[in-house]
Coordinates of C-alpha atoms and ligand atoms in Angstrom, one line a residue:
X1 CA 70.3 162.9 110.1
X2 CA 66.9 161.3 108.9
X3 CA 65.9 164.6 107.1
X4 CA 62.0 164.0 106.1
X5 CA 60.9 165.5 103.0
X6 CA 58.3 164.9 100.0
X7 CA 60.9 164.3 97.2
X8 CA 64.0 163.9 96.6
X9 CA 66.0 164.5 93.6
X10 CA 69.5 162.9 92.5
X11 CA 71.8 165.3 90.5
X12 CA 71.5 168.9 89.5
X13 CA 71.8 168.9 85.6
X14 CA 69.1 170.0 83.4
X15 CA 66.7 167.4 84.9
X16 CA 67.3 167.8 88.5
X17 CA 66.9 171.5 88.3
X18 CA 63.7 171.7 86.2
X19 CA 62.1 168.7 88.5
X20 CA 63.0 170.5 91.7
X21 CA 61.0 173.6 90.3
X22 CA 58.0 171.7 89.2
X23 CA 57.9 169.8 92.4
X24 CA 58.6 172.4 95.2
X25 CA 56.9 175.5 93.2
X26 CA 54.3 173.9 91.1
X27 CA 53.0 171.2 93.5
X28 CA 53.9 172.7 96.7
X29 CA 56.1 169.7 98.0
X30 CA 59.0 169.7 100.2
X31 CA 61.7 168.6 97.7
X32 CA 65.6 168.6 97.7
X33 CA 68.2 168.0 95.3
X34 CA 71.6 165.8 96.3
X35 CA 74.1 166.3 93.4
X36 CA 77.7 164.9 93.8
X37 CA 79.6 167.8 91.8
X38 CA 80.7 170.9 93.5
X39 CA 78.0 172.8 91.4
X40 CA 75.2 172.7 89.2
X41 CA 75.5 171.7 85.6
X42 CA 75.7 167.8 85.5
X43 CA 77.1 166.5 82.3
X44 CA 78.4 170.6 81.5
X45 CA 80.2 170.4 85.3
X46 CA 82.1 167.4 84.6
X47 CA 83.0 167.6 81.0
X48 CA 85.2 170.4 80.2
X49 CA 87.7 168.7 77.8
X50 CA 89.6 170.9 75.1
X51 CA 87.0 171.5 72.4
X52 CA 83.9 170.4 74.3
X53 CA 80.7 171.9 72.9
X54 CA 76.8 171.2 72.6
X55 CA 76.3 169.1 69.4
X56 CA 72.4 170.8 69.5
X57 CA 71.9 174.2 68.1
X58 CA 71.6 176.8 71.0
X59 CA 68.2 178.2 70.2
X60 CA 66.9 174.2 70.7
X61 CA 69.1 173.6 73.7
X62 CA 67.4 175.2 76.4
X63 CA 64.3 174.7 78.5
X64 CA 60.9 175.8 77.1
X65 CA 58.6 175.8 80.0
X66 CA 59.1 179.9 80.6
X67 CA 59.1 182.1 77.9
X68 CA 60.0 184.9 80.6
X69 CA 63.5 182.9 81.0
X70 CA 63.9 182.7 77.0
X71 CA 63.3 186.3 76.5
X72 CA 66.0 187.0 79.3
X73 CA 68.5 185.0 77.8
X74 CA 70.6 185.3 74.8
X75 CA 73.2 182.4 73.5
X76 CA 76.1 183.8 71.8
X77 CA 76.8 181.1 69.3
X78 CA 75.5 178.0 67.1
X79 CA 76.8 175.5 69.7
X80 CA 77.0 176.7 73.2
X81 CA 80.3 175.5 75.3
X82 CA 80.3 174.7 78.9
X83 CA 81.1 178.1 80.2
X84 CA 78.3 179.3 78.6
X85 CA 75.9 176.7 79.3
X86 CA 76.7 176.8 82.9
X87 CA 76.1 180.4 83.1
X88 CA 72.7 179.6 81.6
X89 CA 71.7 176.9 84.1
X90 CA 73.1 179.3 86.7
X91 CA 70.9 182.0 85.6
X92 CA 68.0 179.5 85.7
X93 CA 68.8 178.4 89.3
X94 CA 68.8 182.1 90.1
X95 CA 65.8 182.9 88.6
X96 CA 63.6 180.3 90.5
X97 CA 65.7 180.4 93.6
X98 CA 67.0 176.6 93.4
X99 CA 70.2 176.6 95.0
X100 CA 68.7 176.9 98.7
X101 CA 67.2 173.3 98.3
X102 CA 70.4 171.6 96.3
X103 CA 72.9 169.9 98.6
X104 CA 76.2 170.0 96.4
X105 CA 79.4 167.8 97.0
X106 CA 77.4 164.7 98.2
X107 CA 76.9 161.6 96.5
X108 CA 74.0 159.0 96.7
X109 CA 75.4 155.7 97.3
X110 CA 72.0 153.9 98.3
X111 CA 68.5 154.1 98.0
X112 CA 65.9 151.8 99.8
X113 CA 62.4 151.7 99.9
X114 CA 60.8 151.1 103.2
X115 CA 57.3 149.5 102.3
X116 CA 55.8 149.7 105.9
X117 CA 56.4 153.8 105.9
X118 CA 56.2 153.7 102.3
X119 CA 59.2 155.7 102.1
X120 CA 62.4 156.0 100.5
X121 CA 65.6 156.0 102.6
X122 CA 68.6 157.4 100.5
X123 CA 72.2 157.5 102.2
X124 CA 75.1 159.7 100.7
X125 CA 78.6 159.1 100.7
X126 CA 79.3 161.4 103.8
X127 CA 76.9 159.4 105.9
X128 CA 73.8 161.6 105.9
X129 CA 70.4 160.0 105.6
X130 CA 67.1 161.4 104.1
X131 CA 63.6 159.8 103.9
X132 CA 61.2 161.1 101.0
X133 CA 58.0 159.7 99.3
X134 CA 58.9 160.1 96.3
X135 CA 62.5 159.2 94.7
X136 CA 63.5 160.8 91.1
X137 CA 66.9 159.6 89.6
X138 CA 68.0 162.7 87.4
X139 CA 71.4 161.4 87.1
X140 CA 72.3 161.6 83.3
X141 CA 72.6 159.3 80.8
X142 CA 76.4 159.6 80.1
X143 CA 77.9 160.5 83.7
X144 CA 79.4 157.3 84.3
X145 CA 83.0 157.5 82.9
X146 CA 84.2 153.9 80.9
X147 CA 87.8 153.9 81.4
X148 CA 88.8 150.8 79.6
X149 CA 90.9 148.1 81.7
X150 CA 94.0 148.3 79.5
X151 CA 96.9 146.5 81.7
X152 CA 100.0 148.5 82.7
X153 CA 97.7 152.0 83.2
X154 CA 98.9 152.0 86.9
X155 CA 102.4 152.1 85.9
X156 CA 102.3 155.1 83.6
X157 CA 104.4 157.7 84.5
X158 CA 102.6 160.5 82.9
X159 CA 99.1 161.9 83.7
X160 CA 95.9 160.4 82.4
X161 CA 92.5 162.0 82.3
X162 CA 89.2 160.5 81.3
X163 CA 87.2 163.6 79.2
X164 CA 84.2 163.2 81.4
X165 CA 86.1 164.2 84.6
X166 CA 88.2 167.3 82.8
X167 CA 90.0 169.1 85.9
X168 CA 88.3 172.3 86.4
X169 CA 91.6 174.2 86.4
X170 CA 92.5 172.6 83.1
X171 CA 95.4 170.5 81.9
X172 CA 98.7 172.2 80.6
X173 CA 98.9 170.4 77.1
X174 CA 101.2 172.8 75.7
X175 CA 104.5 171.2 74.4
X176 CA 103.4 168.1 75.8
X177 CA 103.2 164.5 73.8
X178 CA 99.6 163.4 74.2
X179 CA 97.9 160.3 72.8
X180 CA 94.1 160.6 72.6
X181 CA 92.4 156.9 72.9
X182 CA 88.9 157.1 71.4
X183 CA 87.0 158.7 68.3
X184 CA 83.2 159.0 69.2
X185 CA 81.8 162.5 69.7
X186 CA 84.2 163.7 72.4
X187 CA 87.5 162.8 70.7
X188 CA 86.5 164.1 67.5
X189 CA 85.9 167.5 69.2
X190 CA 88.8 167.2 71.5
X191 CA 91.4 166.5 68.8
X192 CA 91.9 169.5 66.7
X193 CA 91.7 171.5 69.8
X194 CA 94.5 169.3 71.5
X195 CA 96.4 169.3 68.4
X196 CA 97.0 173.3 68.5
X197 CA 99.2 173.0 71.7
X198 CA 100.4 169.9 72.1
X199 CA 103.7 168.8 71.0
X200 CA 102.7 165.9 69.0
X201 CA 98.9 164.2 69.1
X202 CA 98.8 160.5 68.9
X203 CA 94.9 159.3 68.0
X204 CA 94.3 155.9 68.9
X205 CA 91.3 154.7 66.9
X206 CA 89.2 151.5 67.0
X207 CA 86.4 152.5 65.3
X208 CA 86.5 155.2 62.7
X209 CA 83.2 157.1 62.4
X210 CA 81.4 159.6 59.7
X211 CA 81.3 163.2 60.9
X212 CA 79.7 166.4 59.6
X213 CA 81.2 169.9 59.8
X214 CA 79.6 171.6 63.0
X215 CA 80.0 175.0 61.3
X216 CA 79.9 176.7 64.6
X217 CA 79.7 180.8 64.5
X218 CA 78.5 183.6 66.7
X219 CA 75.1 184.3 66.2
X220 CA 73.8 187.2 64.6
X221 CA 71.7 190.3 65.6
X222 CA 69.0 189.1 63.3
X223 CA 69.2 185.4 64.5
X224 CA 68.9 186.6 68.4
X225 CA 65.8 188.5 67.6
X226 CA 64.3 186.0 65.7
X227 CA 64.7 183.3 68.5
X228 CA 63.5 186.1 70.8
X229 CA 60.7 186.8 68.9
X230 CA 59.9 183.1 67.8
X231 CA 59.8 181.1 71.5
X232 CA 56.1 179.6 70.5
X233 CA 57.3 178.4 66.9
X234 CA 60.5 176.6 68.3
X235 CA 59.0 175.4 71.0
X236 CA 56.3 174.0 68.5
X237 CA 58.9 172.6 66.4
X238 CA 61.0 170.7 69.1
X239 CA 58.0 169.0 70.7
X240 CA 56.4 167.8 67.5
X241 CA 59.9 166.8 65.7
X242 CA 61.2 162.9 66.0
X243 CA 64.5 163.7 67.5
X244 CA 63.3 167.0 69.5
X245 CA 65.4 169.3 67.7
X246 CA 64.3 172.7 65.8
X247 CA 64.9 171.0 62.3
X248 CA 62.2 169.2 60.3
X249 CA 63.4 165.4 58.6
X250 CA 62.7 166.1 54.9
X251 CA 59.4 164.4 53.4
X252 CA 61.2 162.9 50.3
X253 CA 63.2 159.4 50.0
X254 CA 66.8 159.4 48.2
X255 CA 65.0 157.5 45.5
X256 CA 62.5 160.4 44.9
X257 CA 65.7 162.4 43.6
X258 CA 68.1 162.0 40.7
X259 CA 71.7 161.3 41.5
X260 CA 72.9 164.9 40.8
X261 CA 69.9 166.5 42.7
X262 CA 70.6 164.2 45.8
X263 CA 74.7 165.4 45.5
X264 CA 73.5 168.9 45.5
X265 CA 71.3 168.2 48.5
X266 CA 74.3 166.5 50.4
X267 CA 76.6 169.2 49.4
X268 CA 74.4 172.0 50.9
X269 CA 73.8 169.7 54.0
X270 CA 77.5 169.9 54.1
X271 CA 78.0 173.3 54.1
X272 CA 75.4 174.3 56.5
X273 CA 76.9 171.7 58.6
X274 CA 75.5 169.9 61.8
X275 CA 73.2 167.1 62.9
X276 CA 70.5 168.0 60.3
X277 CA 72.8 166.6 57.8
X278 CA 70.9 163.0 58.7
X279 CA 67.2 164.9 57.7
X280 CA 68.1 165.0 54.5
X281 CA 66.0 162.2 53.7
X282 CA 63.3 160.7 55.6
X283 CA 64.4 157.0 54.7
X284 CA 68.4 157.5 55.7
X285 CA 68.0 155.4 59.0
X286 CA 65.4 153.0 57.4
X287 CA 67.2 151.9 54.3
X288 CA 70.4 150.6 53.8
X289 CA 70.6 151.4 50.1
X290 CA 69.2 155.2 50.8
X291 CA 71.9 155.2 53.8
X292 CA 74.8 153.9 51.5
X293 CA 74.5 157.1 49.2
X294 CA 74.7 159.5 52.3
X295 CA 77.6 157.2 53.9
X296 CA 79.5 157.1 50.3
X297 CA 79.4 161.2 50.4
X298 CA 80.9 161.3 53.7
X299 CA 83.5 158.9 52.9
X300 CA 84.6 160.8 49.7
X301 CA 84.7 163.8 52.1
X302 CA 87.1 162.2 54.2
X303 CA 89.4 161.1 51.2
X304 CA 89.2 164.6 49.6
X305 CA 90.1 166.3 53.0
X306 CA 92.8 163.9 54.5
X307 CA 96.4 164.1 52.2
X308 CA 97.8 161.0 53.4
X309 CA 96.1 158.2 51.7
X310 CA 97.1 155.4 54.1
X311 CA 95.4 157.7 57.0
X312 CA 92.4 158.6 54.9
X313 CA 91.6 155.1 54.1
X314 CA 91.9 154.1 57.9
X315 CA 89.7 157.3 58.8
X316 CA 87.2 156.4 56.2
X317 CA 87.0 152.4 56.4
X318 CA 83.8 152.7 58.5
X319 CA 81.9 149.6 59.2
X320 CA 78.3 150.9 60.0
X321 CA 75.7 152.6 58.6
X322 CA 75.6 156.6 58.7
X323 CA 73.8 157.4 62.3
X324 CA 73.8 154.0 63.2
X325 CA 75.7 155.0 66.1
X326 CA 75.6 158.8 67.3
X327 CA 76.9 160.6 64.6
X328 CA 79.4 163.0 65.8
X329 CA 79.7 167.1 64.5
X330 CA 83.0 168.3 64.4
X331 CA 85.2 171.9 63.9
X332 CA 88.3 170.5 61.5
X333 CA 88.4 166.8 62.8
X334 CA 89.7 165.2 59.5
X335 CA 91.7 168.7 58.8
X336 CA 93.8 168.0 61.8
X337 CA 95.2 164.7 60.2
X338 CA 97.2 166.8 57.8
X339 CA 99.2 168.5 60.6
X340 CA 102.6 167.7 61.1
X341 CA 102.2 167.0 65.0
X342 CA 99.5 164.4 64.5
X343 CA 99.7 161.0 64.1
X344 CA 96.7 158.0 63.6
X345 CA 97.2 154.8 65.0
X346 CA 94.7 152.3 63.3
X347 CA 94.0 149.7 66.2
X348 CA 92.3 147.3 64.4
X349 CA 95.5 146.9 62.2
X350 CA 97.9 147.7 65.1
X351 CA 95.9 146.8 68.5
X352 CA 96.9 148.6 71.9
X353 CA 99.0 145.6 73.9
X354 CA 99.5 147.6 77.2
X355 CA 100.4 151.0 79.1
X356 CA 104.4 151.1 79.7
X357 CA 105.6 153.6 82.0
X358 CA 106.6 155.6 79.0
X359 CA 103.4 155.5 76.9
X360 CA 101.2 153.3 74.8
X361 CA 102.6 149.8 73.2
X362 CA 100.8 148.6 70.4
X363 CA 101.7 145.3 68.5
X364 CA 104.3 147.2 66.4
X365 CA 105.5 150.0 68.3
X366 CA 105.7 152.0 71.6
X367 CA 104.3 155.7 71.3
X368 CA 105.9 157.7 74.1
X369 CA 103.4 159.8 75.9
X370 CA 103.5 162.9 78.5
X371 CA 99.5 162.5 79.0
X372 CA 96.9 160.2 78.1
X373 CA 93.2 161.2 77.5
X374 CA 90.5 158.9 77.5
X375 CA 87.5 159.8 75.1
X376 CA 86.3 156.4 75.6
X377 CA 82.8 157.1 76.6
X378 CA 80.2 156.1 79.3
X379 CA 78.5 153.0 80.7
X380 CA 75.4 154.8 79.3
X381 CA 72.0 154.7 80.5
X382 CA 71.9 152.1 83.2
X383 CA 75.5 152.9 84.5
X384 CA 74.7 155.8 86.6
X385 CA 71.6 154.1 88.0
X386 CA 73.4 151.3 89.1
X387 CA 76.2 152.9 90.5
X388 CA 73.7 153.5 93.3
X389 CA 72.9 150.3 95.3
X390 CA 68.7 151.0 94.6
X391 CA 66.7 148.4 96.5
X392 CA 62.9 148.1 96.3
X393 CA 59.9 145.7 97.5
X394 CA 61.3 143.1 99.7
X395 CA 65.0 144.5 99.2
X396 CA 65.2 143.5 95.3
X397 CA 68.1 145.1 94.0
X398 CA 67.9 147.0 90.8
X399 CA 71.4 145.3 89.8
X400 CA 70.2 142.2 89.9
X401 CA 66.8 142.9 88.5
X402 CA 68.8 144.6 85.4
X403 CA 71.2 141.7 85.1
X404 CA 70.1 140.9 81.9
X405 CA 69.5 144.4 80.6
X406 CA 67.3 147.1 81.9
X407 CA 63.3 146.8 82.4
X408 CA 61.2 149.9 82.6
X409 CA 57.7 151.1 81.8
X410 CA 58.1 154.3 79.6
X411 CA 61.6 154.6 80.6
X412 CA 59.5 156.2 83.3
X413 CA 59.4 153.7 86.1
X414 CA 60.7 150.1 87.2
X415 CA 58.6 147.6 88.3
X416 CA 58.8 146.6 91.9
X417 CA 60.2 150.1 92.9
X418 CA 57.2 152.1 94.1
X419 CA 57.6 156.0 93.6
X420 CA 60.7 155.9 92.0
X421 CA 61.4 157.6 88.6
X422 CA 63.8 157.8 86.3
X423 CA 64.0 161.2 84.0
X424 CA 65.2 160.1 80.8
X425 CA 65.8 156.5 81.7
X426 CA 66.8 153.3 79.7
X427 CA 63.7 152.7 77.5
X428 CA 62.6 156.2 76.5
X429 CA 64.0 158.6 73.9
X430 CA 66.8 160.1 76.0
X431 CA 70.2 160.2 74.0
X432 CA 68.4 159.9 70.6
X433 CA 67.0 163.3 71.4
X434 CA 67.9 166.9 72.1
X435 CA 68.1 166.2 75.6
X436 CA 66.2 169.0 77.2
X437 CA 63.2 168.5 75.3
X438 CA 63.3 165.0 76.6
X439 CA 64.0 166.1 79.9
X440 CA 61.2 168.3 80.0
X441 CA 58.7 166.0 78.7
X442 CA 60.0 163.5 81.6
X443 CA 60.1 166.1 84.4
X444 CA 56.2 167.2 83.4
X445 CA 55.1 164.0 83.1
X446 CA 56.5 162.9 86.5
X447 CA 55.3 166.0 88.3
X448 CA 51.5 165.4 86.6
X449 CA 51.6 161.8 87.7
X450 CA 52.6 162.9 91.5
X451 CA 50.1 165.4 91.3
X452 CA 47.2 162.8 90.3
X453 CA 48.7 160.6 93.2
X454 CA 48.4 163.2 95.9
X455 CA 45.0 164.4 94.4
X456 CA 43.5 161.1 94.8
X457 CA 44.7 159.9 97.7
X458 CA 46.9 157.2 96.2
X459 CA 50.1 156.4 98.1
X460 CA 52.5 155.0 95.3
X461 CA 52.6 154.1 92.1
X462 CA 54.7 151.4 90.2
X463 CA 54.4 149.8 86.6
X464 CA 52.8 146.3 86.2
X465 CA 55.3 143.9 85.2
X466 CA 53.6 142.8 82.1
X467 CA 53.2 146.1 81.1
X468 CA 56.8 146.8 81.4
X469 CA 57.6 143.5 79.3
X470 CA 55.1 144.9 76.6
X471 CA 57.1 148.1 76.8
X472 CA 60.4 146.1 76.3
X473 CA 59.4 144.2 73.5
X474 CA 58.2 147.7 71.6
X475 CA 61.5 149.3 72.7
X476 CA 63.2 146.3 70.7
X477 CA 60.7 146.5 67.7
X478 CA 61.4 150.2 67.5
X479 CA 64.9 149.6 67.0
X480 CA 64.7 146.9 64.6
X481 CA 62.8 149.2 62.4
X482 CA 65.7 151.4 61.9
X483 CA 69.6 150.9 60.5
X484 CA 70.3 151.6 64.4
X485 CA 70.2 147.9 64.7
X486 CA 72.9 147.1 62.5
X487 CA 75.4 148.5 64.4
X488 CA 75.5 146.1 67.4
X489 CA 78.9 147.5 68.6
X490 CA 77.5 150.7 69.9
X491 CA 77.1 152.0 73.1
X492 CA 73.3 152.2 72.6
X493 CA 73.4 148.4 73.0
X494 CA 75.9 148.5 75.9
X495 CA 78.3 146.9 73.9
X496 CA 81.7 149.3 74.8
X497 CA 81.3 148.3 78.4
X498 CA 82.5 144.4 78.7
X499 CA 80.3 142.3 80.1
X500 CA 77.2 144.6 79.8
X501 CA 74.2 142.8 78.5
X502 CA 73.4 143.7 74.8
X503 CA 70.3 145.4 74.8
X504 CA 69.2 148.1 72.7
X505 CA 68.6 150.7 75.6
X506 CA 67.0 154.1 74.1
X507 CA 63.4 154.2 72.7
X508 CA 63.9 154.9 69.0
X509 CA 60.3 155.3 68.1
X510 CA 60.7 158.9 68.1
X511 CA 60.2 161.9 70.9
X512 CA 56.8 162.9 69.3
X513 CA 55.5 159.3 69.2
X514 CA 56.8 158.5 72.5
X515 CA 55.5 161.8 74.0
X516 CA 51.7 160.9 72.8
X517 CA 52.0 157.3 73.9
X518 CA 53.0 158.8 77.4
X519 CA 49.9 161.3 77.7
X520 CA 47.5 158.7 76.3
X521 CA 48.9 156.2 79.4
X522 CA 48.1 159.4 81.7
X523 CA 44.7 160.0 80.1
X524 CA 43.8 156.3 80.5
X525 CA 44.0 156.9 84.2
X526 CA 48.0 155.7 84.1
X527 CA 47.1 152.6 82.6
X528 CA 49.9 149.8 82.8
X529 CA 50.9 151.4 86.2
X530 CA 49.1 149.9 89.8
X531 CA 48.1 152.6 91.9
X532 CA 48.3 151.6 95.4
X533 CA 46.1 152.8 98.3
X534 CA 47.6 151.2 101.7
X535 CA 47.1 147.6 101.1
X536 CA 44.5 148.0 98.1
X537 CA 45.8 148.2 94.7
X538 CA 43.9 149.9 91.8
X539 CA 45.1 148.3 88.3
X540 CA 43.6 151.0 85.5
X541 CA 42.0 148.7 83.1
X542 CA 44.3 147.9 79.9
X543 CA 42.2 148.6 76.9
X544 CA 42.9 147.8 73.2
X545 CA 44.1 151.0 71.5
X546 CA 47.3 153.1 71.1
X547 CA 48.6 152.7 74.4
X548 CA 47.7 149.1 74.8
X549 CA 49.7 148.1 71.8
X550 CA 51.8 151.1 71.3
X551 CA 50.7 151.3 67.4
X552 CA 53.1 149.3 65.2
X553 CA 56.2 151.2 64.2
X554 CA 55.9 151.4 60.5
X555 CA 59.3 153.5 59.9
X556 CA 62.1 154.9 62.1
X557 CA 61.1 157.6 65.0
X558 CA 64.3 159.0 65.0
Ligands
LIG1 O1 81.9 158.1 73.8 P1 81.5 156.9 72.6 P2 81.6 159.8 73.8 N1 90.4 150.9 73.2 O2 81.3 155.9 73.4 C1 86.7 154.1 71.9 C2 77.5 162.3 73.8 N2 78.4 163.5 73.7 O3 82.3 160.3 75.0 O4 83.7 152.8 68.6 C3 90.1 151.8 72.3 O5 80.9 157.4 71.5 C4 85.4 153.9 71.3 O6 85.7 153.0 69.9 P3 84.6 151.9 69.3 C5 76.9 161.9 72.7 O7 75.8 161.3 72.8 C6 77.7 165.1 73.5 O8 82.9 160.2 72.3 O9 83.9 151.5 71.0 N3 89.0 152.5 71.9 C7 84.9 155.2 70.5 O10 85.9 155.6 69.5 C8 78.1 160.9 72.3 O11 77.5 159.8 71.5 C9 78.4 166.0 73.2 O12 85.5 150.6 68.9 C10 88.3 152.4 72.7 C11 85.7 156.0 71.6 O13 86.7 155.5 72.7 C12 78.1 160.4 73.8 O14 78.3 161.8 74.4 C13 79.6 166.1 73.0 C14 88.6 151.5 74.1 C15 83.9 156.1 72.6 O15 83.2 157.1 71.7 C16 79.6 159.6 74.0 O16 80.4 160.3 73.1 C17 80.3 164.8 73.3 C18 89.5 150.8 74.2 N4 89.7 149.9 75.2 C19 79.6 163.7 73.5 N5 87.0 152.0 74.6 C20 77.3 167.1 73.1 O17 77.4 167.7 71.9 C21 86.2 152.8 74.0 N6 87.0 153.4 72.8 C22 76.0 167.3 74.0

């Protein structure tokens, strides 16, 4: 089958659903979504590990394009879990009648740009073929599981699972000896819940990390009413903050307050819980000395909670500034190490040598296990795109073009790949933000852009390679203006995947600043892009100014 449509969207998560609605119902295009999963939900379809929960607060973790939708929907907890988020997305799909244009259980394996027909030819794993003028990758940033290549995994007699492919029927861990590798956001959520039912949990930690209590709780009727009645205010807040959350970053610097005041501010933020701990001072991510004060406070909390001094030391011996890696939030993570059935193995002192049929052997011991949980993260941002064989002009392969790292303009398009758009692609704020806010902005920009092309008889759009080069330099500059550049061993740099180029991938200049840049580019007639009509090419003149030079980054945007 060569099904011809205007637009094809890959992925039915938050991004794909809204992209379908926007292209089909606002622009009137014929559009289809191809989704590898058996149902909608993206991240939330796959990530059903014990303790999985959103780190963004529910009143900010939603679409904001429909006031009516928000009035109809009520979250039950401060941080929603996968079942509730899936119900929410199901409601969205129902309200906007999206399912009829989504094909589930079909994985896109290749996409090739046919220059003569100005069409994308897309193949799925079941041999279906589609042709579309516009191709939108809404494949997620964290959807390509990273299972480390540890010798002996194939010989393990027990069961092993990656957190991002948790079986939907669940895994019976009651009474089992479980080994968990990884202590990032996922591992920190999973360990306390696994420990409650497992006979024994052994946590294998390579890099310790800070964590702040989430303080999840049911929402009160008053709060729910406030959310319903303040749609516009909350929407305005998430659209104006650097990270797309509904909390504002304080105006003060650490040095503006006395040590006693600072302690009280940290204590209050610890009690309140959540990601807004990093919003207590505006220089926490820009100034090492400022960050040290937060880091020391958080290390002190670990030492105060964890009773065994050796375990406490291994958990608190953190080698990077606070929030330079994605900061987790938790429910009783450090308390879990006070349980009799939980052991921490510090892999820096005692590295894994191999997996044996019985369990995991480190340099000093063999740990007998029934189940190994890989909470080892993802081949982030580029992984889901490069899993598809994407070929642009002249058959050029994205995998080749990105060999030294991703090159995009605004994280929205790639030079040489006309009419191909990425939602929250590398080079955009994406994972540094509350994702639905970044997604909405991208989907709306892409929709406006395609609307502009169609109204003006433009066949295709693609970035000027020079604009992409300048944007890449700016992405670097933005990262280097923050302490994020001090944690080189992070997945923001691709450091968790052997052989992956070490390039800072998301845009750290802040969501609000990024939004302005994108708006400015569009207002200048899509400056930095080539607009093609047949063999004619319109090149909107680059003019000096904010969009041309992206305004120097003077402080951290995140
Ligand atoms: O993955 P991670 P994650 N041997 O890459 C360790 C989002 N998220 O799934 O730091 C031993 O952060 C690795 O160690 P190290 C969120 O954006 C969102 O936890 O590389 N250990 C690390 O400890 C988050 O940041 C929510 O030394 C190995 C861990 O595995 C992102 O997903 C909830 C290893 C991986 O941590 C990814 O988080 C959860 C090896 N060979 C997650 N390889 C929400 O609330 C890796 N590790 C929306």
